[in-house]
């Protein structure tokens, strides 16, 4: 078995936990940890060896002499190509983070890798890897086989549990970056997305509202519910386009992909473009006044009626449950 390379991002104090989900996925494909190499993309990795040591694979590689504005996509691309030039991996796994989904097609184009984007998983058949990805708004799954030996799979995050094995420590190899790191674009300012609670993509429970809420005010109730459930708040595109919520709340094809344990929706019809971002939720519970709303095709539990009559009682019950 040739080695499999996973790209991951290294932050100030930690690595991106999606790499642990990618390792779980590879373990399900019977890939031994020692056959997994993680390519770490980050600044000043030499001083972050203790972080890299916690990635449970055979080997971690990265550059020691990089100290720059690493999340500039052009610079990341340069770093990633340097690593590919040295390792020449056949199979590359890239988590579908904002960095990953930018990197994957660029690498595929540059090195003529076949690519399957937006995979939920990989299946194996006759020694071939087959990317399984949602199509038509998550209503169908396409199984995509790459003909060439050089393959990139960009995998959705939060589909697999994080690999939780503490006794595997990698060997670490630092490369010197010897080329010119300058690019023709530069990040001038970084603005941190304002988020009061848990990040939408990381939340175990998401409470989301749609156009059926009628305006921004009812989101206060959703925020209250989210607080009690330790959940994040999301929204449909209709809500964001109307300016009731910022676009960072948007779930769906042109918004965020989420895979929470529980997805609770209020006044969202469940258009295919919305479902494309949430159909991987483990359980969906929905309130909508239209019994024929598309969301009820995916919801495990549905309450048909006006949310104004349903939500206050729901909130009361929840508050009592939390109190006791
Ligand atoms: C290229 C493209 C990309 C798109 N990307 C996205 C995307 O990323 N995310 C996304 O969400 N959409 C996306 N859309 C838009 C999508 O097609 C839908 O228009 C949108 O999801 C509808 O949002 P909604 O469900 O909030 O509104 P509606 O479809 O208007 O649904 C409102 C629901 O609320 C219910 N309702 C109304 N009043 C009440 C009440 N008092 N009590 C209970 N229920 C009530 C109605 O019965 C209805 O089911 C995209 C569209 C296109 C063309």
GROMACS .gro file of C-alpha atoms and ligand atoms in nm:
model
  377
    1UNK     CA    1   0.000   0.000   0.000
    2UNK     CA    2   0.147   0.335  -0.097
    3UNK     CA    3   0.126   0.614   0.153
    4UNK     CA    4  -0.174   0.843   0.176
    5UNK     CA    5  -0.117   1.213   0.229
    6UNK     CA    6  -0.360   1.431   0.427
    7UNK     CA    7  -0.328   1.809   0.424
    8UNK     CA    8  -0.415   1.991   0.743
    9UNK     CA    9  -0.397   2.343   0.878
   10UNK     CA   10  -0.201   2.428   1.192
   11UNK     CA   11  -0.326   2.718   1.399
   12UNK     CA   12  -0.159   2.915   1.675
   13UNK     CA   13  -0.221   2.653   1.945
   14UNK     CA   14  -0.361   2.346   1.775
   15UNK     CA   15  -0.411   2.155   1.454
   16UNK     CA   16  -0.743   2.153   1.268
   17UNK     CA   17  -0.937   1.867   1.424
   18UNK     CA   18  -1.079   1.765   1.085
   19UNK     CA   19  -0.754   1.576   1.031
   20UNK     CA   20  -0.868   1.331   1.303
   21UNK     CA   21  -1.192   1.271   1.109
   22UNK     CA   22  -0.989   1.201   0.794
   23UNK     CA   23  -0.775   0.951   0.988
   24UNK     CA   24  -1.095   0.775   1.111
   25UNK     CA   25  -1.215   0.751   0.753
   26UNK     CA   26  -0.885   0.601   0.638
   27UNK     CA   27  -0.886   0.356   0.928
   28UNK     CA   28  -1.232   0.242   0.812
   29UNK     CA   29  -1.064   0.169   0.478
   30UNK     CA   30  -0.809  -0.043   0.667
   31UNK     CA   31  -0.526   0.203   0.616
   32UNK     CA   32  -0.275   0.165   0.893
   33UNK     CA   33  -0.174   0.487   1.069
   34UNK     CA   34   0.188   0.425   0.975
   35UNK     CA   35   0.090   0.454   0.609
   36UNK     CA   36  -0.061   0.798   0.662
   37UNK     CA   37   0.149   1.113   0.622
   38UNK     CA   38   0.007   1.445   0.733
   39UNK     CA   39   0.127   1.756   0.552
   40UNK     CA   40   0.105   2.042   0.800
   41UNK     CA   41   0.039   2.387   0.661
   42UNK     CA   42   0.113   2.660   0.906
   43UNK     CA   43   0.349   2.925   1.028
   44UNK     CA   44   0.652   2.865   1.243
   45UNK     CA   45   0.602   2.489   1.269
   46UNK     CA   46   0.944   2.434   1.419
   47UNK     CA   47   0.823   2.586   1.745
   48UNK     CA   48   0.500   2.386   1.728
   49UNK     CA   49   0.649   2.038   1.733
   50UNK     CA   50   0.448   1.949   2.045
   51UNK     CA   51   0.128   2.020   1.850
   52UNK     CA   52   0.242   1.808   1.555
   53UNK     CA   53   0.335   1.524   1.792
   54UNK     CA   54  -0.035   1.485   1.880
   55UNK     CA   55  -0.140   1.394   1.527
   56UNK     CA   56  -0.179   1.014   1.543
   57UNK     CA   57  -0.020   0.903   1.215
   58UNK     CA   58   0.311   0.759   1.100
   59UNK     CA   59   0.465   1.084   0.986
   60UNK     CA   60   0.404   1.458   0.982
   61UNK     CA   61   0.586   1.686   0.741
   62UNK     CA   62   0.597   2.064   0.716
   63UNK     CA   63   0.825   2.361   0.664
   64UNK     CA   64   1.029   2.493   0.953
   65UNK     CA   65   1.133   2.824   0.802
   66UNK     CA   66   0.794   2.962   0.709
   67UNK     CA   67   0.669   3.256   0.904
   68UNK     CA   68   0.431   3.442   0.685
   69UNK     CA   69   0.068   3.513   0.627
   70UNK     CA   70   0.001   3.144   0.578
   71UNK     CA   71  -0.367   3.143   0.498
   72UNK     CA   72  -0.313   3.344   0.184
   73UNK     CA   73  -0.436   3.082  -0.067
   74UNK     CA   74  -0.151   3.148  -0.309
   75UNK     CA   75   0.113   3.094  -0.044
   76UNK     CA   76  -0.061   2.780   0.082
   77UNK     CA   77  -0.064   2.652  -0.274
   78UNK     CA   78   0.311   2.709  -0.300
   79UNK     CA   79   0.373   2.527   0.027
   80UNK     CA   80   0.148   2.238  -0.073
   81UNK     CA   81   0.314   2.197  -0.413
   82UNK     CA   82   0.654   2.190  -0.246
   83UNK     CA   83   0.538   1.900  -0.031
   84UNK     CA   84   0.387   1.711  -0.323
   85UNK     CA   85   0.711   1.760  -0.521
   86UNK     CA   86   0.902   1.590  -0.241
   87UNK     CA   87   0.662   1.307  -0.156
   88UNK     CA   88   0.488   1.235  -0.489
   89UNK     CA   89   0.185   1.078  -0.318
   90UNK     CA   90  -0.065   0.878  -0.520
   91UNK     CA   91  -0.360   0.949  -0.295
   92UNK     CA   92  -0.429   1.281  -0.127
   93UNK     CA   93  -0.705   1.355   0.124
   94UNK     CA   94  -0.806   1.715   0.181
   95UNK     CA   95  -1.071   1.808   0.440
   96UNK     CA   96  -1.338   2.033   0.294
   97UNK     CA   97  -1.251   2.334   0.508
   98UNK     CA   98  -1.249   2.679   0.351
   99UNK     CA   99  -0.875   2.638   0.293
  100UNK     CA  100  -0.911   2.277   0.174
  101UNK     CA  101  -1.180   2.339  -0.082
  102UNK     CA  102  -0.968   2.613  -0.236
  103UNK     CA  103  -0.653   2.400  -0.238
  104UNK     CA  104  -0.791   2.071  -0.371
  105UNK     CA  105  -0.892   2.175  -0.725
  106UNK     CA  106  -0.582   2.390  -0.768
  107UNK     CA  107  -0.356   2.096  -0.683
  108UNK     CA  108  -0.558   1.862  -0.901
  109UNK     CA  109  -0.520   2.098  -1.197
  110UNK     CA  110  -0.150   2.163  -1.146
  111UNK     CA  111  -0.047   1.799  -1.103
  112UNK     CA  112  -0.316   1.636  -1.320
  113UNK     CA  113  -0.467   1.443  -1.033
  114UNK     CA  114  -0.820   1.311  -1.073
  115UNK     CA  115  -1.039   1.468  -0.806
  116UNK     CA  116  -1.367   1.392  -0.634
  117UNK     CA  117  -1.493   1.694  -0.448
  118UNK     CA  118  -1.738   1.719  -0.159
  119UNK     CA  119  -1.721   1.349  -0.063
  120UNK     CA  120  -1.914   1.214   0.232
  121UNK     CA  121  -1.699   0.902   0.234
  122UNK     CA  122  -1.479   0.675   0.028
  123UNK     CA  123  -1.570   0.319  -0.055
  124UNK     CA  124  -1.336   0.051  -0.179
  125UNK     CA  125  -1.421  -0.180  -0.466
  126UNK     CA  126  -1.174  -0.409  -0.648
  127UNK     CA  127  -0.884  -0.214  -0.499
  128UNK     CA  128  -1.022   0.114  -0.631
  129UNK     CA  129  -1.130   0.402  -0.414
  130UNK     CA  130  -1.468   0.543  -0.496
  131UNK     CA  131  -1.573   0.886  -0.372
  132UNK     CA  132  -1.931   0.904  -0.250
  133UNK     CA  133  -2.078   1.251  -0.286
  134UNK     CA  134  -2.425   1.405  -0.261
  135UNK     CA  135  -2.584   1.537  -0.579
  136UNK     CA  136  -2.916   1.706  -0.662
  137UNK     CA  137  -2.930   1.881  -0.327
  138UNK     CA  138  -2.846   1.568  -0.132
  139UNK     CA  139  -3.137   1.369  -0.276
  140UNK     CA  140  -2.901   1.121  -0.442
  141UNK     CA  141  -2.550   0.994  -0.386
  142UNK     CA  142  -2.308   0.968  -0.676
  143UNK     CA  143  -2.024   0.717  -0.660
  144UNK     CA  144  -1.728   0.851  -0.853
  145UNK     CA  145  -1.431   0.642  -0.961
  146UNK     CA  146  -1.113   0.820  -1.073
  147UNK     CA  147  -0.944   0.654  -1.369
  148UNK     CA  148  -0.591   0.780  -1.305
  149UNK     CA  149  -0.371   0.647  -1.024
  150UNK     CA  150  -0.317   0.999  -0.892
  151UNK     CA  151  -0.622   1.083  -0.687
  152UNK     CA  152  -0.746   1.365  -0.465
  153UNK     CA  153  -1.053   1.327  -0.246
  154UNK     CA  154  -1.190   1.639  -0.079
  155UNK     CA  155  -1.397   1.517   0.216
  156UNK     CA  156  -1.672   1.693   0.409
  157UNK     CA  157  -1.594   1.755   0.772
  158UNK     CA  158  -1.806   1.633   1.066
  159UNK     CA  159  -1.908   1.317   0.885
  160UNK     CA  160  -1.665   1.089   1.071
  161UNK     CA  161  -1.593   1.081   1.442
  162UNK     CA  162  -1.250   1.206   1.539
  163UNK     CA  163  -0.990   0.930   1.562
  164UNK     CA  164  -0.918   0.896   1.929
  165UNK     CA  165  -0.598   0.701   1.979
  166UNK     CA  166  -0.341   0.862   2.203
  167UNK     CA  167  -0.063   0.607   2.170
  168UNK     CA  168   0.044   0.684   1.816
  169UNK     CA  169   0.307   0.952   1.770
  170UNK     CA  170   0.445   1.051   1.435
  171UNK     CA  171   0.800   1.100   1.322
  172UNK     CA  172   0.833   1.462   1.217
  173UNK     CA  173   1.027   1.583   0.919
  174UNK     CA  174   1.083   1.950   0.852
  175UNK     CA  175   1.161   2.070   0.504
  176UNK     CA  176   1.339   2.392   0.417
  177UNK     CA  177   1.138   2.616   0.189
  178UNK     CA  178   1.388   2.735  -0.065
  179UNK     CA  179   1.181   2.918  -0.320
  180UNK     CA  180   1.055   3.269  -0.326
  181UNK     CA  181   0.747   3.281  -0.104
  182UNK     CA  182   0.629   3.613  -0.245
  183UNK     CA  183   0.305   3.609  -0.438
  184UNK     CA  184   0.123   3.871  -0.635
  185UNK     CA  185  -0.152   3.895  -0.374
  186UNK     CA  186  -0.139   3.985  -0.012
  187UNK     CA  187  -0.383   3.972   0.278
  188UNK     CA  188  -0.404   4.326   0.411
  189UNK     CA  189  -0.641   4.273   0.699
  190UNK     CA  190  -0.802   3.980   0.873
  191UNK     CA  191  -1.145   4.036   1.027
  192UNK     CA  192  -1.255   3.776   1.277
  193UNK     CA  193  -1.611   3.659   1.213
  194UNK     CA  194  -1.820   3.769   1.512
  195UNK     CA  195  -1.971   3.467   1.678
  196UNK     CA  196  -2.122   3.469   2.025
  197UNK     CA  197  -2.141   3.096   2.065
  198UNK     CA  198  -2.039   2.771   1.903
  199UNK     CA  199  -1.934   2.775   1.538
  200UNK     CA  200  -2.210   2.651   1.309
  201UNK     CA  201  -1.985   2.393   1.146
  202UNK     CA  202  -1.870   2.253   1.482
  203UNK     CA  203  -2.205   2.242   1.662
  204UNK     CA  204  -2.358   1.917   1.774
  205UNK     CA  205  -2.701   2.081   1.766
  206UNK     CA  206  -2.810   2.350   1.518
  207UNK     CA  207  -3.131   2.554   1.551
  208UNK     CA  208  -3.220   2.725   1.224
  209UNK     CA  209  -3.490   2.961   1.107
  210UNK     CA  210  -3.635   3.035   0.764
  211UNK     CA  211  -3.851   3.287   0.586
  212UNK     CA  212  -4.152   3.145   0.770
  213UNK     CA  213  -4.034   3.333   1.081
  214UNK     CA  214  -4.150   3.650   0.909
  215UNK     CA  215  -3.866   3.877   1.024
  216UNK     CA  216  -3.550   3.900   1.235
  217UNK     CA  217  -3.720   3.930   1.577
  218UNK     CA  218  -3.819   3.563   1.623
  219UNK     CA  219  -3.451   3.475   1.596
  220UNK     CA  220  -3.426   3.599   1.957
  221UNK     CA  221  -3.635   3.296   2.058
  222UNK     CA  222  -3.416   3.068   1.847
  223UNK     CA  223  -3.108   3.216   2.017
  224UNK     CA  224  -3.267   3.140   2.356
  225UNK     CA  225  -3.340   2.782   2.254
  226UNK     CA  226  -2.988   2.746   2.117
  227UNK     CA  227  -2.841   2.867   2.445
  228UNK     CA  228  -3.038   2.609   2.643
  229UNK     CA  229  -2.937   2.331   2.405
  230UNK     CA  230  -2.576   2.447   2.372
  231UNK     CA  231  -2.646   2.480   2.003
  232UNK     CA  232  -2.551   2.713   1.717
  233UNK     CA  233  -2.802   2.921   1.523
  234UNK     CA  234  -2.832   2.897   1.145
  235UNK     CA  235  -3.062   3.025   0.874
  236UNK     CA  236  -3.183   2.968   0.521
  237UNK     CA  237  -3.068   3.183   0.234
  238UNK     CA  238  -3.404   3.359   0.218
  239UNK     CA  239  -3.334   3.489   0.569
  240UNK     CA  240  -2.981   3.601   0.488
  241UNK     CA  241  -3.079   3.759   0.158
  242UNK     CA  242  -3.346   3.956   0.344
  243UNK     CA  243  -3.081   4.086   0.582
  244UNK     CA  244  -3.246   3.931   0.889
  245UNK     CA  245  -2.922   3.744   0.958
  246UNK     CA  246  -2.571   3.780   0.828
  247UNK     CA  247  -2.463   3.544   0.547
  248UNK     CA  248  -2.229   3.367   0.787
  249UNK     CA  249  -2.547   3.201   0.924
  250UNK     CA  250  -2.649   3.056   0.589
  251UNK     CA  251  -2.673   2.680   0.554
  252UNK     CA  252  -2.688   2.516   0.212
  253UNK     CA  253  -2.540   2.487  -0.131
  254UNK     CA  254  -2.404   2.841  -0.130
  255UNK     CA  255  -2.373   2.855   0.249
  256UNK     CA  256  -2.222   2.624   0.507
  257UNK     CA  257  -2.225   2.244   0.520
  258UNK     CA  258  -2.328   2.114   0.856
  259UNK     CA  259  -2.353   1.758   0.991
  260UNK     CA  260  -2.488   1.802   1.344
  261UNK     CA  261  -2.639   1.532   1.556
  262UNK     CA  262  -2.964   1.729   1.572
  263UNK     CA  263  -3.088   1.984   1.320
  264UNK     CA  264  -3.394   2.173   1.441
  265UNK     CA  265  -3.566   2.393   1.182
  266UNK     CA  266  -3.846   2.647   1.209
  267UNK     CA  267  -4.018   2.786   0.900
  268UNK     CA  268  -3.771   2.640   0.650
  269UNK     CA  269  -3.936   2.472   0.351
  270UNK     CA  270  -3.641   2.243   0.278
  271UNK     CA  271  -3.555   2.350  -0.077
  272UNK     CA  272  -3.297   2.123  -0.237
  273UNK     CA  273  -3.033   2.398  -0.221
  274UNK     CA  274  -3.089   2.426   0.153
  275UNK     CA  275  -3.087   2.049   0.208
  276UNK     CA  276  -2.755   2.026   0.019
  277UNK     CA  277  -2.592   2.175   0.327
  278UNK     CA  278  -2.772   1.982   0.600
  279UNK     CA  279  -2.897   1.650   0.467
  280UNK     CA  280  -2.611   1.482   0.644
  281UNK     CA  281  -2.757   1.576   0.985
  282UNK     CA  282  -2.815   1.268   1.198
  283UNK     CA  283  -3.163   1.373   1.313
  284UNK     CA  284  -3.385   1.648   1.173
  285UNK     CA  285  -3.677   1.793   1.370
  286UNK     CA  286  -3.890   2.057   1.197
  287UNK     CA  287  -4.176   2.297   1.255
  288UNK     CA  288  -4.363   2.417   0.946
  289UNK     CA  289  -4.724   2.506   0.884
  290UNK     CA  290  -4.729   2.333   0.546
  291UNK     CA  291  -4.773   1.960   0.582
  292UNK     CA  292  -4.633   1.916   0.230
  293UNK     CA  293  -4.314   2.112   0.298
  294UNK     CA  294  -4.013   1.933   0.155
  295UNK     CA  295  -3.833   1.943   0.491
  296UNK     CA  296  -4.074   1.679   0.623
  297UNK     CA  297  -3.930   1.427   0.376
  298UNK     CA  298  -3.608   1.435   0.576
  299UNK     CA  299  -3.740   1.521   0.922
  300UNK     CA  300  -3.765   1.239   1.171
  301UNK     CA  301  -4.009   1.441   1.380
  302UNK     CA  302  -4.230   1.714   1.238
  303UNK     CA  303  -4.471   1.954   1.402
  304UNK     CA  304  -4.725   2.091   1.151
  305UNK     CA  305  -4.855   2.429   1.255
  306UNK     CA  306  -4.780   2.795   1.311
  307UNK     CA  307  -4.451   2.833   1.498
  308UNK     CA  308  -4.612   3.114   1.703
  309UNK     CA  309  -4.832   2.851   1.865
  310UNK     CA  310  -4.564   2.584   1.900
  311UNK     CA  311  -4.239   2.757   1.996
  312UNK     CA  312  -4.350   2.924   2.327
  313UNK     CA  313  -4.459   2.590   2.475
  314UNK     CA  314  -4.146   2.425   2.344
  315UNK     CA  315  -3.928   2.693   2.503
  316UNK     CA  316  -4.115   2.664   2.838
  317UNK     CA  317  -4.073   2.287   2.846
  318UNK     CA  318  -3.707   2.317   2.758
  319UNK     CA  319  -3.648   2.577   3.031
  320UNK     CA  320  -3.816   2.349   3.287
  321UNK     CA  321  -3.615   2.050   3.173
  322UNK     CA  322  -3.289   2.243   3.198
  323UNK     CA  323  -3.384   2.382   3.543
  324UNK     CA  324  -3.450   2.036   3.682
  325LIG     C1  325  -2.814   2.866  -0.702
  325LIG     C2  326  -2.896   2.870  -0.576
  325LIG     C3  327  -2.832   2.849  -0.456
  325LIG     C4  328  -2.904   2.851  -0.337
  325LIG     N1  329  -2.838   2.829  -0.219
  325LIG     C5  330  -2.910   2.823  -0.105
  325LIG     C6  331  -2.847   2.795   0.020
  325LIG     O1  332  -2.724   2.778   0.029
  325LIG     N2  333  -2.924   2.787   0.130
  325LIG     C7  334  -3.059   2.805   0.127
  325LIG     O2  335  -3.123   2.797   0.233
  325LIG     N3  336  -3.122   2.834   0.011
  325LIG     C8  337  -3.050   2.844  -0.103
  325LIG     N4  338  -3.114   2.878  -0.219
  325LIG     C9  339  -3.254   2.922  -0.212
  325LIG    C10  340  -3.353   2.810  -0.202
  325LIG     O3  341  -3.389   2.766  -0.331
  325LIG    C11  342  -3.480   2.855  -0.129
  325LIG     O4  343  -3.532   2.968  -0.195
  325LIG    C12  344  -3.457   2.893   0.018
  325LIG     O5  345  -3.390   2.789   0.083
  325LIG    C13  346  -3.593   2.915   0.084
  325LIG     O6  347  -3.573   2.953   0.216
  325LIG     P1  348  -3.685   2.924   0.325
  325LIG     O7  349  -3.709   2.777   0.335
  325LIG     O8  350  -3.647   3.000   0.446
  325LIG     O9  351  -3.811   2.998   0.262
  325LIG     P2  352  -3.948   2.940   0.193
  325LIG    O10  353  -3.909   2.844   0.089
  325LIG    O11  354  -4.023   3.058   0.160
  325LIG    O12  355  -4.010   2.859   0.311
  325LIG    C14  356  -4.072   2.916   0.423
  325LIG    C15  357  -4.142   2.805   0.498
  325LIG    O13  358  -4.196   2.858   0.615
  325LIG    C16  359  -4.326   2.803   0.634
  325LIG     N5  360  -4.403   2.898   0.715
  325LIG    C17  361  -4.449   3.020   0.679
  325LIG     N6  362  -4.509   3.079   0.782
  325LIG    C18  363  -4.503   2.991   0.887
  325LIG    C19  364  -4.549   2.994   1.020
  325LIG     N7  365  -4.611   3.101   1.071
  325LIG     N8  366  -4.524   2.886   1.099
  325LIG    C20  367  -4.460   2.776   1.050
  325LIG     N9  368  -4.416   2.769   0.924
  325LIG    C21  369  -4.435   2.875   0.843
  325LIG    C22  370  -4.380   2.783   0.495
  325LIG    O14  371  -4.481   2.684   0.495
  325LIG    C23  372  -4.255   2.740   0.421
  325LIG    O15  373  -4.241   2.600   0.419
  325LIG    C24  374  -3.044   2.876  -0.339
  325LIG    C25  375  -3.107   2.895  -0.463
  325LIG    C26  376  -3.034   2.892  -0.577
  325LIG    C27  377  -3.106   2.912  -0.709
   0.00000   0.00000   0.00000
